[in-house]
């Protein structure tokens, strides 16, 4: 009788161990799968299109950069840009004072948007280069940066980000914070920014210059996203 009781107790304990082990295994499996949904479950990247001609500005137009104070939900104009002129050069190296201030940058055409490729400074210097003369006025901006201007390319009606400036004439530090500058609120300055527009480096076959746009707040809210037609031919 005693042996039977001992055997029954051992069996009960064994069942409890198996049950808890199973629960623990299931919990680990559940937690391990959190955030790892199937590819089909992941949201698609929104196509950015120019659906309104009023979103397109021309050389000489003033473009206002709007921000929102999320503490008070107040929308305000942070600064304004005017693109005064643009010019394409065969290489950046032929422009006085530009090559030494070039920086390497991410580029996105032909690359995984999650892992953009890098354009080295030496590559940029030898490729076609878009130089833009701009005027900027600080209206109510706390941190001034030209990083909110980017170059995009229209592919079948959808705008693809090419990259950000590889040159800024007023950069404080070429290696760190190339896009940032100091400008007191209410004051203006004239500067130059430059972009790589070399088809081979950007991996664009038969590039159509008419499909190149400058964009302000390209990755921002749709209502504050604006495009500038540089009028390239």
mmCIF file of N, CA and C in Angstrom, residues 14 29 55 106 119 139 163-164 179 186 206 216:
data_model
loop_
_atom_site.group_PDB
_atom_site.id
_atom_site.type_symbol
_atom_site.label_atom_id
_atom_site.label_comp_id
_atom_site.label_asym_id
_atom_site.label_seq_id
_atom_site.Cartn_x
_atom_site.Cartn_y
_atom_site.Cartn_z
ATOM 1 N N UNK A 14 5.467 14.464 -11.265
ATOM 2 C CA UNK A 14 5.950 14.445 -12.652
ATOM 3 C C UNK A 14 5.003 15.187 -13.574
ATOM 4 N N UNK A 29 7.919 31.037 -26.276
ATOM 5 C CA UNK A 29 7.622 31.081 -27.706
ATOM 6 C C UNK A 29 6.760 32.286 -28.036
ATOM 7 N N UNK A 55 1.526 72.452 -54.726
ATOM 8 C CA UNK A 55 2.616 72.005 -53.861
ATOM 9 C C UNK A 55 3.981 72.241 -54.503
ATOM 10 N N UNK A 106 24.351 59.414 -47.044
ATOM 11 C CA UNK A 106 23.502 58.292 -47.442
ATOM 12 C C UNK A 106 22.827 58.616 -48.769
ATOM 13 N N UNK A 119 27.652 57.277 -50.105
ATOM 14 C CA UNK A 119 28.472 57.898 -51.143
ATOM 15 C C UNK A 119 29.683 58.527 -50.464
ATOM 16 N N UNK A 139 12.620 82.569 -38.771
ATOM 17 C CA UNK A 139 11.448 83.270 -38.241
ATOM 18 C C UNK A 139 11.216 82.894 -36.781
ATOM 19 N N UNK A 163 18.634 61.784 -51.737
ATOM 20 C CA UNK A 163 19.570 62.040 -50.649
ATOM 21 C C UNK A 163 19.492 63.475 -50.167
ATOM 22 N N UNK A 164 20.384 63.785 -49.235
ATOM 23 C CA UNK A 164 20.440 65.103 -48.605
ATOM 24 C C UNK A 164 21.685 65.845 -49.097
ATOM 25 N N UNK A 179 24.899 70.051 -41.439
ATOM 26 C CA UNK A 179 23.655 70.708 -41.828
ATOM 27 C C UNK A 179 23.269 71.859 -40.900
ATOM 28 N N UNK A 186 14.746 86.207 -36.858
ATOM 29 C CA UNK A 186 14.511 87.494 -37.494
ATOM 30 C C UNK A 186 15.568 87.865 -38.520
ATOM 31 N N UNK A 206 19.272 56.375 -67.657
ATOM 32 C CA UNK A 206 18.567 57.366 -68.481
ATOM 33 C C UNK A 206 17.880 58.428 -67.621
ATOM 34 N N UNK A 216 11.130 70.131 -49.422
ATOM 35 C CA UNK A 216 11.227 70.592 -48.038
ATOM 36 C C UNK A 216 10.286 69.736 -47.199
#
